[in-house]
Short mmCIF file of C-alpha atoms in Angstrom, two decimals:
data_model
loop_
_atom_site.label_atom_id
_atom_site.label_comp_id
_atom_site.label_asym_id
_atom_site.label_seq_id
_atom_site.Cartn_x
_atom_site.Cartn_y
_atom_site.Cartn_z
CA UNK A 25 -14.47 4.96 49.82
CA UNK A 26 -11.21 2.52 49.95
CA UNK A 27 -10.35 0.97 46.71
CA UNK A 28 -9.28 -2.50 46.31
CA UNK A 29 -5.63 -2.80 46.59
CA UNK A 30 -6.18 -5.47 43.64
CA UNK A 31 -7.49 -3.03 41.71
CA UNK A 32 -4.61 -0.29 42.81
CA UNK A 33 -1.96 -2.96 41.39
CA UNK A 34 -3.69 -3.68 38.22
CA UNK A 35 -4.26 0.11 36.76
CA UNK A 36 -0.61 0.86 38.04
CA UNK A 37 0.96 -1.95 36.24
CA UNK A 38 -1.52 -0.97 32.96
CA UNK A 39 -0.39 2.76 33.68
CA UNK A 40 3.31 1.99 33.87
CA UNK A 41 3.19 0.10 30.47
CA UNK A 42 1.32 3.02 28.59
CA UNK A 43 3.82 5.82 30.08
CA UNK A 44 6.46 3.61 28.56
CA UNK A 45 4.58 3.24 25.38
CA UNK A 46 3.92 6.87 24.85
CA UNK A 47 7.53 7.74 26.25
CA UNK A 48 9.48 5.95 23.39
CA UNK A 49 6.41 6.88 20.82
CA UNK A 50 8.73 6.93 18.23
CA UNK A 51 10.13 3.35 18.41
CA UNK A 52 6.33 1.70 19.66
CA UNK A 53 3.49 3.87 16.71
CA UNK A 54 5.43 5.52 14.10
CA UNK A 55 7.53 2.31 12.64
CA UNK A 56 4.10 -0.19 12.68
CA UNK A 57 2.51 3.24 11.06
CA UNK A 58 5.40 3.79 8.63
CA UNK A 59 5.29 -0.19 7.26
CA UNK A 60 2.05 -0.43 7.24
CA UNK A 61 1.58 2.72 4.02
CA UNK A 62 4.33 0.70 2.38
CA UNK A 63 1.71 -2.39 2.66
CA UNK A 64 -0.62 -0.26 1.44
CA UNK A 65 1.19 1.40 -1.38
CA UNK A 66 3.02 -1.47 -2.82
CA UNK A 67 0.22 -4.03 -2.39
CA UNK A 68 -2.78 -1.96 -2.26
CA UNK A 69 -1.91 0.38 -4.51
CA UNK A 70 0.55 -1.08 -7.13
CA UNK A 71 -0.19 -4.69 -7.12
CA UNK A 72 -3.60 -4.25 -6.68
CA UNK A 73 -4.51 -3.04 -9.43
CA UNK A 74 -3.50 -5.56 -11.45
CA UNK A 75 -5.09 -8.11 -9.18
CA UNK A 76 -8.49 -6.79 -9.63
CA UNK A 77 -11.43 -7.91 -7.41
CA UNK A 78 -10.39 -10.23 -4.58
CA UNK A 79 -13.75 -12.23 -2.82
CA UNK A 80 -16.12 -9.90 -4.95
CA UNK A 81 -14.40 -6.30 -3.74
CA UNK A 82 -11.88 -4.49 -4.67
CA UNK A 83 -7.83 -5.81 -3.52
CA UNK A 84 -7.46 -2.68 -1.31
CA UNK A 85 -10.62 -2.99 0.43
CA UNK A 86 -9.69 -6.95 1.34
CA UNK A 87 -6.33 -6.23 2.56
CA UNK A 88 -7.63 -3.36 5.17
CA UNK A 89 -8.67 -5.64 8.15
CA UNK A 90 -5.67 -8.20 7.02
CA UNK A 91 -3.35 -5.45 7.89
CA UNK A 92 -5.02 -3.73 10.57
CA UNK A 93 -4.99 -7.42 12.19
CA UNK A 94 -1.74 -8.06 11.47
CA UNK A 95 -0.15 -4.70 12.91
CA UNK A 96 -2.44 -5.16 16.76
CA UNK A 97 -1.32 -8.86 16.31
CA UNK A 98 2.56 -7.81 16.60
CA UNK A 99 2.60 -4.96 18.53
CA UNK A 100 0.74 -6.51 20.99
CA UNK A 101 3.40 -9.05 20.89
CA UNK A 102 6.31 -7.23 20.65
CA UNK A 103 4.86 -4.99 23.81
CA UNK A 104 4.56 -7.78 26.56
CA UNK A 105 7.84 -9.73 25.22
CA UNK A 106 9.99 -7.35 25.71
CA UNK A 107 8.43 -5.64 28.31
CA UNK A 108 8.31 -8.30 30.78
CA UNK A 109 11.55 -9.55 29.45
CA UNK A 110 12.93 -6.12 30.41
CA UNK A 111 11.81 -6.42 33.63
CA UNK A 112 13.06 -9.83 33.88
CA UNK A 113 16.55 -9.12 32.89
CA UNK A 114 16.43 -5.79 34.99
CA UNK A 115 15.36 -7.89 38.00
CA UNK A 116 11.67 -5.51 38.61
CA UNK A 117 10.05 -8.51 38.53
CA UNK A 118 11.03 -10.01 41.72
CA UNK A 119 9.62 -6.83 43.49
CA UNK A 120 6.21 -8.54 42.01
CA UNK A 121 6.33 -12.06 43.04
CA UNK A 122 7.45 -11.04 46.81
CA UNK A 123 4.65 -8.82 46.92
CA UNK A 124 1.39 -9.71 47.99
CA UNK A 125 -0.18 -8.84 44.83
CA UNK A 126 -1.79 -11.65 43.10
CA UNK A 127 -0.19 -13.50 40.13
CA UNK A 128 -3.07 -12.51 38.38
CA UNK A 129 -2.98 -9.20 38.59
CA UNK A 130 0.50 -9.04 36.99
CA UNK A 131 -0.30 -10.76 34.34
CA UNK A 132 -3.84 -8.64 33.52
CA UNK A 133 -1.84 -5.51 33.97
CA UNK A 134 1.36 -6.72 31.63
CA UNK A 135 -1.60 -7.52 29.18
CA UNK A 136 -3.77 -4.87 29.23
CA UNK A 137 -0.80 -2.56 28.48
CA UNK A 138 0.20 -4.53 25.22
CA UNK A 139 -3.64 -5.21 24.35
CA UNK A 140 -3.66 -1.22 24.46
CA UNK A 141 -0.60 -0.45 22.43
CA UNK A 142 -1.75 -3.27 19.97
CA UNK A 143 -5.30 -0.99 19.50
CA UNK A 144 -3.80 1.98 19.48
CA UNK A 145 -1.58 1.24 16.79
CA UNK A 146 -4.55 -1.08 15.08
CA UNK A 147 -6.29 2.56 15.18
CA UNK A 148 -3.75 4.36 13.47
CA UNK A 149 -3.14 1.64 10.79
CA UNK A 150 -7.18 2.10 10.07
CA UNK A 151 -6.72 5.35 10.29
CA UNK A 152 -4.17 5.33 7.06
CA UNK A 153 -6.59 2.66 5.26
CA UNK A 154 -9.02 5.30 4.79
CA UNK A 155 -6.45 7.73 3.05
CA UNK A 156 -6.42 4.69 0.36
CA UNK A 157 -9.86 3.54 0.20
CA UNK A 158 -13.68 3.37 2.21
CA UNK A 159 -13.69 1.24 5.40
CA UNK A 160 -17.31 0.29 6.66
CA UNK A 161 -18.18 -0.93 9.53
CA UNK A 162 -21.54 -2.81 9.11
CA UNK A 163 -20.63 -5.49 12.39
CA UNK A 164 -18.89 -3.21 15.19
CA UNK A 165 -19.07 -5.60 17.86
CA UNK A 166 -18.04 -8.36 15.78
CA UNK A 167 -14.99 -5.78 15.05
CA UNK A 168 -14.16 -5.02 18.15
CA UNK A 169 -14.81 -8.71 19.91
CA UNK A 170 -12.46 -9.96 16.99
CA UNK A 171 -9.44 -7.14 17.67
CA UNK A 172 -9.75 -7.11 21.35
CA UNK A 173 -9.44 -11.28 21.36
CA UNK A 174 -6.85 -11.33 18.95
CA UNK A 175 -4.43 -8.96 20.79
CA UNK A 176 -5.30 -10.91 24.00
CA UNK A 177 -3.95 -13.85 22.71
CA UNK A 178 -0.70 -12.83 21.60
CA UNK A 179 -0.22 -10.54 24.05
CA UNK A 180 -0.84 -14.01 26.00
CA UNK A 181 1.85 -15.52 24.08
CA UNK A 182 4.36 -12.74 24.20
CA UNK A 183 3.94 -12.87 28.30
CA UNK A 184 5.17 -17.01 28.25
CA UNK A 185 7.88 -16.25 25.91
CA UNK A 186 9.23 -13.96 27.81
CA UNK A 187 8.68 -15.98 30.72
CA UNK A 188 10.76 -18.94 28.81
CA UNK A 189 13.59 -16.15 27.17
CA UNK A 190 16.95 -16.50 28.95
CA UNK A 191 18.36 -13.55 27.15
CA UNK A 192 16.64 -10.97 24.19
CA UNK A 193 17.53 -13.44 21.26
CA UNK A 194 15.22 -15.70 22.70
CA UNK A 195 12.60 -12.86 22.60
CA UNK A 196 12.74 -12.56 18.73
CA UNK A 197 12.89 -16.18 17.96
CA UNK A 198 9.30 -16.79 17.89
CA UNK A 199 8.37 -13.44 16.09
CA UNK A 200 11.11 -14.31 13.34
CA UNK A 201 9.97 -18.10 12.79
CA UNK A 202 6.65 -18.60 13.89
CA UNK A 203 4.59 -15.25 14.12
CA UNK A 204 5.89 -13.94 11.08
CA UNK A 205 4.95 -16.96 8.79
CA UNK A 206 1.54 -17.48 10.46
CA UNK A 207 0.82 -13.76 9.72
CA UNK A 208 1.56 -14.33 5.88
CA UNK A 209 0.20 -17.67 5.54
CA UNK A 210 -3.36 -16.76 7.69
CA UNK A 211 -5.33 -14.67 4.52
CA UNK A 212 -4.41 -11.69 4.92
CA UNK A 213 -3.32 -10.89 1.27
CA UNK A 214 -5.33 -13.57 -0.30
CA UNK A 215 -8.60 -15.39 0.13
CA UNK A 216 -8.48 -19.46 0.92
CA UNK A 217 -10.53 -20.25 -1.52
CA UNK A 218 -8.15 -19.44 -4.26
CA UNK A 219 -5.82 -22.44 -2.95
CA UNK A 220 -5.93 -26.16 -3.44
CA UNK A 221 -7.45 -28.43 -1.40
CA UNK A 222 -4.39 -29.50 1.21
CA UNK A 223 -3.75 -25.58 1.42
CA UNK A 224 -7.17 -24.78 2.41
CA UNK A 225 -7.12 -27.83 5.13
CA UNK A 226 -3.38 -26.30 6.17
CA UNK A 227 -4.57 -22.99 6.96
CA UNK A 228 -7.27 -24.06 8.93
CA UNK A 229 -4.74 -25.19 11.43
CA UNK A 230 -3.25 -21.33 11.69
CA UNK A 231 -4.78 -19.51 14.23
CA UNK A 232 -4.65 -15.71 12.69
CA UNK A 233 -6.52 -17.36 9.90
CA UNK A 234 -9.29 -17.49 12.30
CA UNK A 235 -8.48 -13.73 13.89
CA UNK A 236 -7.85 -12.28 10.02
CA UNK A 237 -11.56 -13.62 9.12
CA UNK A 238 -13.64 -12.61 12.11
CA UNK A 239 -12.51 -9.22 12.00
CA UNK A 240 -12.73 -9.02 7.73
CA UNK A 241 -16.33 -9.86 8.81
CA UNK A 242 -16.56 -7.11 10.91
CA UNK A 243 -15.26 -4.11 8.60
CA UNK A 244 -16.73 -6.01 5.82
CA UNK A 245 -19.29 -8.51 6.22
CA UNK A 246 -17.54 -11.06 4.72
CA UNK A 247 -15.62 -13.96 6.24
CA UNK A 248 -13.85 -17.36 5.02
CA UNK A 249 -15.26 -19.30 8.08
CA UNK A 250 -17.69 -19.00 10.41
CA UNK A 251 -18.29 -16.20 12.63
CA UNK A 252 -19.30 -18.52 15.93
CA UNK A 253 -16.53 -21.10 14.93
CA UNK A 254 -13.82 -17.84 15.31
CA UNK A 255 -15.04 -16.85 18.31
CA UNK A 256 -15.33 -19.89 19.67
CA UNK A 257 -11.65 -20.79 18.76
CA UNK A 258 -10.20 -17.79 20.27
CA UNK A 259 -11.90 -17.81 23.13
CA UNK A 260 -10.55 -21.50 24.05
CA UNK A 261 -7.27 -19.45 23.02
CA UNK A 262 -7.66 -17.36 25.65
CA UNK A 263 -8.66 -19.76 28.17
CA UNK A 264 -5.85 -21.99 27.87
CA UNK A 265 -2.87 -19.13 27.51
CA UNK A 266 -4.38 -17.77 30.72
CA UNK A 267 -4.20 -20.61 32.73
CA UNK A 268 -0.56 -21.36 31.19
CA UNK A 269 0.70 -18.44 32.08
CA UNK A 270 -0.80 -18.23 35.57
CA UNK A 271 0.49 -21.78 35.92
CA UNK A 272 3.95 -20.83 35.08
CA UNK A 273 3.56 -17.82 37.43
CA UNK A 274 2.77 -20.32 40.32
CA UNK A 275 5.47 -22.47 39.70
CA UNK A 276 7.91 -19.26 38.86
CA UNK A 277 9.28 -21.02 36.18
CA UNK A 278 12.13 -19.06 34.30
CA UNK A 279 11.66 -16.49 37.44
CA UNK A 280 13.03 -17.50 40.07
CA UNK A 281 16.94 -18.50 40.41
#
């Protein structure tokens, strides 16, 4: 039985962006591993106990999924940026676009390699959190929908900035100004309701806000917004990178010289 030549192109893309995950190990799990104990220790650990309870439980507890979140968030970032980037810069990617594989195709297999690296090191990160303190799981679907979503999106993101980069500064521009504060300012080391009124509205414009909560839901069962109002907002997330990015693919924009 012939298998789709689609299908051929996707899992070798996908397999060609895990080999080079697990081939520089050191530089793609241990650093996100390595930060993410500090987080633990210094906030967990040493801050939190003078912070007490945080949304009825205790600090270390609250800033698990937070974390964990935050970790798949970048890495799944940082993966497809600089991945596709690479390829940009090293001129692969033109063996792509004159192919007859299907613009669609690329960009599934460029994401499902960062998606992966951004669960494998969300795993890990977890992993650590229980050294610290008890992770439940009382919504597992809700945990999983909320990771796998999350890392799609940014891994989304990371694919039309590096379609837009001209050279690797460009690549860590968003990261530096715009990822970076989002992360910080989306709940992961607090809960919104401890802000004023014009913060609260404010963060409901951030997107990991929305990522941060649906997964605390799903390790916790507890969540600063709606679960279906989440979903619903990062699935429209989805929807619209997607079609960006395919769009951009069509036109070749930032590809093609």
């Amino acid at each position: 039985m012939n298998t789709h030549p689609a299908l051929v192109a996707l899992f070798t893309i996908t397999r060609r962006e895990v080999v080079r995950i697990l081939r520089i190990w050191t530089q793609t799990l241990i650093p996100p591993a390595i930060t993410m104990t500090l987080y633990f220790l210094i906030f967990g650990g040493l801050i939190g106990a003078r912070v007490g309870k945080m949304g009825g439980m205790d600090y270390m507890q609250f800033i698990v999924p937070g974390l964990v979140m935050m970790s798949v968030i970048q890495n799944s970032y940082g993966n497809i940026s600089s991945s596709f980037f690479g390829a940009k810069f090293g001129r692969h990617v033109e063996e792509l676009l004159v192919s007859p594989m299907p613009n669609g195709v690329i960009l599934a297999g460029y994401v499902a390699g960062a998606v992966l690296r951004g669960l494998m090191v969300g795993a890990i990160v977890l992993c650590i959190a229980m050294l610290f303190t008890r992770v439940h799981l009382p919504h597992p679907l809700a945990t999983l929908g909320s990771v796998l979503l999350g890392a799609t999106i940014f891994s989304l993101a990371g694919f039309i900035n590096a379609i837009y980069a001209k050279k690797f500064d460009d690549v860590a521009i968003v990261p530096t100004f715009i990822l970076t504060p989002l992360t910080y300012l989306g709940g992961v080391f607090y809960s919104i309701t401890l802000l004023p009124g014009w913060a609260q509205t404010a963060t409901h414009a951030n997107p990991i806000f929305y990522m941060v909560n649906a997964f605390r839901y799903g390790l916790l069962g507890q969540s600063d917004v709606p679960l279906g109002v989440a979903f619903g907002l990062m699935l429209g997330f989805v929807l619209a990178l997607t079609a960006l990015a395919l769009w951009l693919l069509k036109l070749g924009v930032g590809l093609r010289s």
